[in-house]
PDB file of C-alpha atoms in Angstrom:
ATOM      1  CA  MET A  16     -56.739-206.504  -6.321  1.00  0.00           C
ATOM      2  CA  ARG A  17     -60.209-206.499  -4.766  1.00  0.00           C
ATOM      3  CA  ASN A  18     -63.109-207.911  -6.790  1.00  0.00           C
ATOM      4  CA  ASP A  19     -64.561-204.426  -7.380  1.00  0.00           C
ATOM      5  CA  GLN A  20     -61.204-202.875  -8.255  1.00  0.00           C
ATOM      6  CA  ARG A  21     -59.659-202.597 -11.707  1.00  0.00           C
ATOM      7  CA  GLY A  22     -55.933-202.578 -12.137  1.00  0.00           C
ATOM      8  CA  VAL A  23     -52.900-204.488 -13.347  1.00  0.00           C
ATOM      9  CA  PHE A  24     -52.985-208.280 -13.662  1.00  0.00           C
ATOM     10  CA  ILE A  25     -49.666-210.122 -13.802  1.00  0.00           C
ATOM     11  CA  SER A  26     -49.839-213.392 -15.735  1.00  0.00           C
ATOM     12  CA  TYR A  27     -46.950-215.853 -15.611  1.00  0.00           C
ATOM     13  CA  ARG A  28     -46.163-219.544 -15.562  1.00  0.00           C
ATOM     14  CA  ARG A  29     -44.975-220.570 -12.085  1.00  0.00           C
ATOM     15  CA  GLY A  30     -42.539-223.223 -13.287  1.00  0.00           C
ATOM     16  CA  ASP A  31     -40.967-220.707 -15.644  1.00  0.00           C
ATOM     17  CA  THR A  32     -40.632-217.286 -14.016  1.00  0.00           C
ATOM     18  CA  ARG A  33     -41.976-217.480 -10.453  1.00  0.00           C
ATOM     19  CA  ASP A  34     -39.094-215.814  -8.582  1.00  0.00           C
ATOM     20  CA  ILE A  35     -38.540-212.935 -10.954  1.00  0.00           C
ATOM     21  CA  THR A  36     -42.302-212.360 -11.281  1.00  0.00           C
ATOM     22  CA  GLN A  37     -42.633-212.124  -7.502  1.00  0.00           C
ATOM     23  CA  CYS A  38     -39.880-209.470  -7.459  1.00  0.00           C
ATOM     24  CA  LEU A  39     -41.667-207.591 -10.241  1.00  0.00           C
ATOM     25  CA  TYR A  40     -44.980-207.860  -8.387  1.00  0.00           C
ATOM     26  CA  LYS A  41     -43.484-206.457  -5.179  1.00  0.00           C
ATOM     27  CA  ARG A  42     -41.926-203.517  -7.001  1.00  0.00           C
ATOM     28  CA  ILE A  43     -45.129-202.683  -8.905  1.00  0.00           C
ATOM     29  CA  ARG A  44     -47.215-203.060  -5.762  1.00  0.00           C
ATOM     30  CA  GLN A  45     -44.935-200.578  -3.964  1.00  0.00           C
ATOM     31  CA  GLN A  46     -45.939-198.062  -6.622  1.00  0.00           C
ATOM     32  CA  PHE A  47     -49.632-198.884  -7.018  1.00  0.00           C
ATOM     33  CA  GLY A  48     -50.766-200.645  -3.855  1.00  0.00           C
ATOM     34  CA  SER A  49     -53.603-203.134  -3.988  1.00  0.00           C
ATOM     35  CA  ALA A  50     -54.478-202.430  -7.645  1.00  0.00           C
ATOM     36  CA  VAL A  51     -52.097-205.235  -8.688  1.00  0.00           C
ATOM     37  CA  PHE A  52     -53.091-208.911  -8.962  1.00  0.00           C
ATOM     38  CA  CYS A  53     -50.560-211.732  -9.031  1.00  0.00           C
ATOM     39  CA  ASP A  54     -52.114-215.112  -8.170  1.00  0.00           C
ATOM     40  CA  VAL A  55     -50.994-216.531  -4.814  1.00  0.00           C
ATOM     41  CA  SER A  56     -49.776-213.136  -3.611  1.00  0.00           C
ATOM     42  CA  SER A  57     -53.318-211.792  -4.032  1.00  0.00           C
ATOM     43  CA  PHE A  58     -55.288-214.654  -2.444  1.00  0.00           C
ATOM     44  CA  CYS A  59     -56.714-214.885   1.052  1.00  0.00           C
ATOM     45  CA  ALA A  60     -56.964-218.197   2.875  1.00  0.00           C
ATOM     46  CA  GLY A  61     -60.115-219.998   1.812  1.00  0.00           C
ATOM     47  CA  ASP A  62     -60.500-218.150  -1.498  1.00  0.00           C
ATOM     48  CA  ASP A  63     -61.494-220.193  -4.541  1.00  0.00           C
ATOM     49  CA  PHE A  64     -58.395-219.408  -6.618  1.00  0.00           C
ATOM     50  CA  ARG A  65     -60.151-220.325  -9.870  1.00  0.00           C
ATOM     51  CA  GLN A  66     -62.819-217.695  -9.364  1.00  0.00           C
ATOM     52  CA  GLN A  67     -60.311-215.092  -8.130  1.00  0.00           C
ATOM     53  CA  ILE A  68     -57.984-215.530 -11.111  1.00  0.00           C
ATOM     54  CA  LEU A  69     -60.695-215.486 -13.765  1.00  0.00           C
ATOM     55  CA  GLN A  70     -62.511-212.536 -12.212  1.00  0.00           C
ATOM     56  CA  ALA A  71     -59.322-210.485 -11.847  1.00  0.00           C
ATOM     57  CA  ALA A  72     -58.209-211.299 -15.415  1.00  0.00           C
ATOM     58  CA  ASP A  73     -61.636-210.433 -16.788  1.00  0.00           C
ATOM     59  CA  ASN A  74     -61.764-207.125 -14.890  1.00  0.00           C
ATOM     60  CA  CYS A  75     -58.244-205.783 -15.387  1.00  0.00           C
ATOM     61  CA  ASP A  76     -57.433-202.632 -17.318  1.00  0.00           C
ATOM     62  CA  ALA A  77     -53.894-203.788 -18.055  1.00  0.00           C
ATOM     63  CA  MET A  78     -52.117-207.127 -18.086  1.00  0.00           C
ATOM     64  CA  LEU A  79     -48.432-207.898 -17.880  1.00  0.00           C
ATOM     65  CA  VAL A  80     -47.729-211.290 -19.479  1.00  0.00           C
ATOM     66  CA  VAL A  81     -44.391-212.463 -18.087  1.00  0.00           C
ATOM     67  CA  ILE A  82     -42.735-214.769 -20.621  1.00  0.00           C
ATOM     68  CA  GLY A  83     -39.692-216.886 -19.872  1.00  0.00           C
ATOM     69  CA  GLN A  84     -37.943-219.558 -21.910  1.00  0.00           C
ATOM     70  CA  HIS A  85     -40.483-222.240 -20.854  1.00  0.00           C
ATOM     71  CA  TRP A  86     -43.620-220.089 -21.048  1.00  0.00           C
ATOM     72  CA  PHE A  87     -45.398-222.395 -23.528  1.00  0.00           C
ATOM     73  CA  GLY A  88     -45.254-225.146 -20.896  1.00  0.00           C
ATOM     74  CA  CYS A  89     -44.989-228.862 -21.481  1.00  0.00           C
ATOM     75  CA  ASN A  90     -47.447-231.582 -20.474  1.00  0.00           C
ATOM     76  CA  PRO A  91     -46.268-235.105 -19.581  1.00  0.00           C
ATOM     77  CA  ASP A  92     -47.402-236.302 -23.027  1.00  0.00           C
ATOM     78  CA  GLY A  93     -45.162-233.703 -24.721  1.00  0.00           C
ATOM     79  CA  SER A  94     -47.978-231.379 -25.817  1.00  0.00           C
ATOM     80  CA  ARG A  95     -47.778-227.673 -25.050  1.00  0.00           C
ATOM     81  CA  ARG A  96     -49.797-226.414 -22.089  1.00  0.00           C
ATOM     82  CA  ILE A  97     -50.604-223.061 -23.747  1.00  0.00           C
ATOM     83  CA  ASP A  98     -52.587-224.934 -26.439  1.00  0.00           C
ATOM     84  CA  ASP A  99     -54.965-226.354 -23.825  1.00  0.00           C
ATOM     85  CA  PRO A 100     -57.999-224.075 -23.219  1.00  0.00           C
ATOM     86  CA  ASN A 101     -57.921-225.271 -19.582  1.00  0.00           C
ATOM     87  CA  ASP A 102     -54.358-224.026 -19.093  1.00  0.00           C
ATOM     88  CA  TRP A 103     -54.355-221.226 -16.509  1.00  0.00           C
ATOM     89  CA  VAL A 104     -51.996-218.982 -18.479  1.00  0.00           C
ATOM     90  CA  PHE A 105     -54.256-219.325 -21.538  1.00  0.00           C
ATOM     91  CA  GLN A 106     -57.354-218.611 -19.407  1.00  0.00           C
ATOM     92  CA  GLU A 107     -55.747-215.507 -17.907  1.00  0.00           C
ATOM     93  CA  ILE A 108     -54.718-214.008 -21.251  1.00  0.00           C
ATOM     94  CA  ASN A 109     -57.818-214.904 -23.263  1.00  0.00           C
ATOM     95  CA  PRO A 110     -60.204-212.283 -21.761  1.00  0.00           C
ATOM     96  CA  ALA A 111     -57.503-209.596 -21.878  1.00  0.00           C
ATOM     97  CA  ILE A 112     -57.030-209.845 -25.642  1.00  0.00           C
ATOM     98  CA  ASP A 113     -59.430-206.979 -26.140  1.00  0.00           C
ATOM     99  CA  PRO A 114     -58.856-203.597 -27.782  1.00  0.00           C
ATOM    100  CA  ASN A 115     -59.765-201.819 -24.522  1.00  0.00           C
ATOM    101  CA  ILE A 116     -57.215-203.663 -22.385  1.00  0.00           C
ATOM    102  CA  THR A 117     -53.511-202.949 -22.634  1.00  0.00           C
ATOM    103  CA  VAL A 118     -51.513-206.171 -22.735  1.00  0.00           C
ATOM    104  CA  LEU A 119     -47.751-205.873 -22.288  1.00  0.00           C
ATOM    105  CA  PRO A 120     -45.588-208.953 -22.875  1.00  0.00           C
ATOM    106  CA  VAL A 121     -42.659-208.800 -20.430  1.00  0.00           C
ATOM    107  CA  LEU A 122     -39.844-211.002 -21.685  1.00  0.00           C
ATOM    108  CA  ILE A 123     -37.402-212.442 -19.168  1.00  0.00           C
ATOM    109  CA  HIS A 124     -34.070-212.443 -20.978  1.00  0.00           C
ATOM    110  CA  PRO A 125     -33.176-214.535 -23.003  1.00  0.00           C
ATOM    111  CA  ALA A 126     -36.814-215.433 -23.820  1.00  0.00           C
ATOM    112  CA  ARG A 127     -38.119-214.271 -27.158  1.00  0.00           C
ATOM    113  CA  HIS A 128     -41.464-212.827 -28.127  1.00  0.00           C
ATOM    114  CA  PRO A 129     -43.837-215.576 -29.368  1.00  0.00           C
ATOM    115  CA  ALA A 130     -44.710-215.457 -33.040  1.00  0.00           C
ATOM    116  CA  ALA A 131     -48.350-215.464 -34.129  1.00  0.00           C
ATOM    117  CA  ASP A 132     -48.145-218.989 -35.556  1.00  0.00           C
ATOM    118  CA  GLU A 133     -46.861-220.279 -32.202  1.00  0.00           C
ATOM    119  CA  LEU A 134     -49.947-219.120 -30.299  1.00  0.00           C
ATOM    120  CA  PRO A 135     -53.465-220.564 -30.097  1.00  0.00           C
ATOM    121  CA  ALA A 136     -55.909-218.576 -32.268  1.00  0.00           C
ATOM    122  CA  ALA A 137     -57.773-217.139 -29.252  1.00  0.00           C
ATOM    123  CA  ILE A 138     -54.644-215.375 -27.947  1.00  0.00           C
ATOM    124  CA  ARG A 139     -52.789-214.843 -31.232  1.00  0.00           C
ATOM    125  CA  GLU A 140     -53.072-211.047 -30.831  1.00  0.00           C
ATOM    126  CA  LEU A 141     -50.440-211.305 -28.086  1.00  0.00           C
ATOM    127  CA  ALA A 142     -47.851-211.693 -30.849  1.00  0.00           C
ATOM    128  CA  PHE A 143     -48.574-208.164 -32.052  1.00  0.00           C
ATOM    129  CA  ARG A 144     -48.230-206.380 -28.707  1.00  0.00           C
ATOM    130  CA  GLU A 145     -44.986-204.483 -28.108  1.00  0.00           C
ATOM    131  CA  SER A 146     -42.879-206.085 -25.403  1.00  0.00           C
ATOM    132  CA  LEU A 147     -40.311-205.051 -22.821  1.00  0.00           C
ATOM    133  CA  THR A 148     -37.414-207.167 -21.566  1.00  0.00           C
ATOM    134  CA  ILE A 149     -36.279-207.718 -17.997  1.00  0.00           C
ATOM    135  CA  TYR A 150     -32.683-208.774 -17.495  1.00  0.00           C
ATOM    136  CA  ASN A 151     -31.932-210.933 -14.442  1.00  0.00           C
ATOM    137  CA  ASP A 152     -28.487-209.474 -13.813  1.00  0.00           C
ATOM    138  CA  ARG A 153     -27.077-206.076 -12.930  1.00  0.00           C
ATOM    139  CA  GLN A 154     -29.613-204.539 -15.341  1.00  0.00           C
ATOM    140  CA  PHE A 155     -32.530-205.979 -13.330  1.00  0.00           C
ATOM    141  CA  GLU A 156     -33.368-202.762 -11.467  1.00  0.00           C
ATOM    142  CA  SER A 157     -33.313-200.561 -14.562  1.00  0.00           C
ATOM    143  CA  SER A 158     -35.317-203.055 -16.627  1.00  0.00           C
ATOM    144  CA  VAL A 159     -37.966-203.359 -13.866  1.00  0.00           C
ATOM    145  CA  ARG A 160     -38.091-199.555 -13.698  1.00  0.00           C
ATOM    146  CA  THR A 161     -38.736-199.527 -17.461  1.00  0.00           C
ATOM    147  CA  VAL A 162     -41.748-201.821 -16.953  1.00  0.00           C
ATOM    148  CA  ILE A 163     -43.066-199.694 -14.084  1.00  0.00           C
ATOM    149  CA  ASP A 164     -42.624-196.517 -16.104  1.00  0.00           C
ATOM    150  CA  SER A 165     -44.232-198.045 -19.189  1.00  0.00           C
ATOM    151  CA  ARG A 166     -47.439-196.647 -20.579  1.00  0.00           C
ATOM    152  CA  VAL A 167     -49.342-199.663 -19.280  1.00  0.00           C
ATOM    153  CA  VAL A 168     -48.470-199.117 -15.671  1.00  0.00           C
ATOM    154  CA  ARG A 169     -48.560-195.296 -15.860  1.00  0.00           C
ATOM    155  CA  GLN A 170     -52.073-195.639 -17.253  1.00  0.00           C
ATOM    156  CA  GLU A 171     -53.088-197.543 -14.121  1.00  0.00           C
ATOM    157  CA  ARG A 172     -51.522-194.916 -11.841  1.00  0.00           C
ATOM    158  CA  HIS A 173     -54.048-192.408 -13.221  1.00  0.00           C
ATOM    159  CA  ALA A 174     -56.993-194.816 -13.527  1.00  0.00           C
ATOM    160  CA  GLY A 175     -58.381-193.793 -10.133  1.00  0.00           C
ATOM    161  CA  SER A 176     -58.604-190.143 -11.128  1.00  0.00           C
ATOM    162  CA  LEU A 177     -60.111-191.105 -14.504  1.00  0.00           C
ATOM    163  CA  GLU A 178     -62.716-193.258 -12.756  1.00  0.00           C
ATOM    164  CA  ARG A 179     -63.690-190.332 -10.505  1.00  0.00           C
ATOM    165  CA  LEU A 180     -63.926-188.061 -13.565  1.00  0.00           C
ATOM    166  CA  ALA A 181     -66.060-190.637 -15.398  1.00  0.00           C
ATOM    167  CA  LEU A 182     -68.390-191.040 -12.417  1.00  0.00           C
ATOM    168  CA  ARG A 183     -68.900-187.275 -12.178  1.00  0.00           C
ATOM    169  CA  ALA A 184     -69.850-187.200 -15.860  1.00  0.00           C
ATOM    170  CA  GLY A 185     -71.999-190.353 -15.704  1.00  0.00           C
ATOM    171  CA  ARG A 186     -69.734-192.269 -18.097  1.00  0.00           C
ATOM    172  CA  SER A 187     -67.903-195.582 -17.896  1.00  0.00           C
ATOM    173  CA  LEU A 188     -64.114-195.808 -17.761  1.00  0.00           C
ATOM    174  CA  ARG A 189     -64.111-198.084 -20.833  1.00  0.00           C
ATOM    175  CA  THR A 190     -65.903-195.316 -22.767  1.00  0.00           C
ATOM    176  CA  LEU A 191     -63.196-192.899 -21.652  1.00  0.00           C
ATOM    177  CA  ARG A 192     -60.492-195.158 -23.083  1.00  0.00           C
ATOM    178  CA  GLN A 193     -61.609-193.922 -26.504  1.00  0.00           C
ATOM    179  CA  PRO A 194     -59.420-190.830 -27.137  1.00  0.00           C
ATOM    180  CA  PHE A 195     -62.203-188.625 -28.498  1.00  0.00           C
ATOM    181  CA  ALA A 196     -64.434-189.376 -25.492  1.00  0.00           C
ATOM    182  CA  LEU A 197     -61.717-188.490 -22.995  1.00  0.00           C
ATOM    183  CA  THR A 198     -60.894-185.253 -24.841  1.00  0.00           C
ATOM    184  CA  ALA A 199     -64.545-184.261 -24.979  1.00  0.00           C
ATOM    185  CA  LEU A 200     -65.048-185.044 -21.308  1.00  0.00           C
ATOM    186  CA  LEU A 201     -61.963-183.118 -20.212  1.00  0.00           C
ATOM    187  CA  SER A 202     -62.987-180.064 -22.218  1.00  0.00           C
ATOM    188  CA  ALA A 203     -66.505-180.198 -20.709  1.00  0.00           C
ATOM    189  CA  VAL A 204     -65.271-180.281 -17.103  1.00  0.00           C
TER     190      VAL A 204
END
C-alpha cells in the first residue's frame, strides 16, 4: 500500500501465523492489488519499516487482525508482548480501534477470540469485533474466500469509487462512512 493510498492492513505476529498470513495476503492482493499492506511483503529495500508500518496502520480503512494460538506473544521474562505499548502488534492495532475503521479479527483455527479482560485497555475494543475463522486444512480455500468476501474487504473493493464520488462532491471519505452522508451524497449526484 503506497503512503497516499488507503486500504486493507493485515496485522499478525510473525512467530505465530506468518505462513498462513502470507497465503492470505497473496490471495487478498490478487483481488485488490496494491491496496493491501502486510509488513515485509509491502516494504522496499531501504524503507524505514517502523515508519511504513505505523503510517499504513494509521491510514487504513480496514484492518485484518490475524490471531493464532500464540498471538499474545511471550517475552523472555514471561510477560505478554501484547501488553507492551512498544509491541508492534499493539502499535498496529491501536490506531485502528476507531469507529470509522473496520477491524476484523481473523482467527486461525484453533485460536479463540480474545476476551476484553485479556487485552490492554487501549485495544480492548478488539474483543467486541465480530471475527471469522480460517481453517488450515481442506477448508482453507473456502475459509479464505469467506474473509475475502467479508464486508471489510468488499468495502475496500469499492473504496476507490467512493473516493472519486467524495472528491467530486468536495467531501472526505471518512465523512461518507456515515450512512446518512453517503445516502445524501448519492441522492444528490
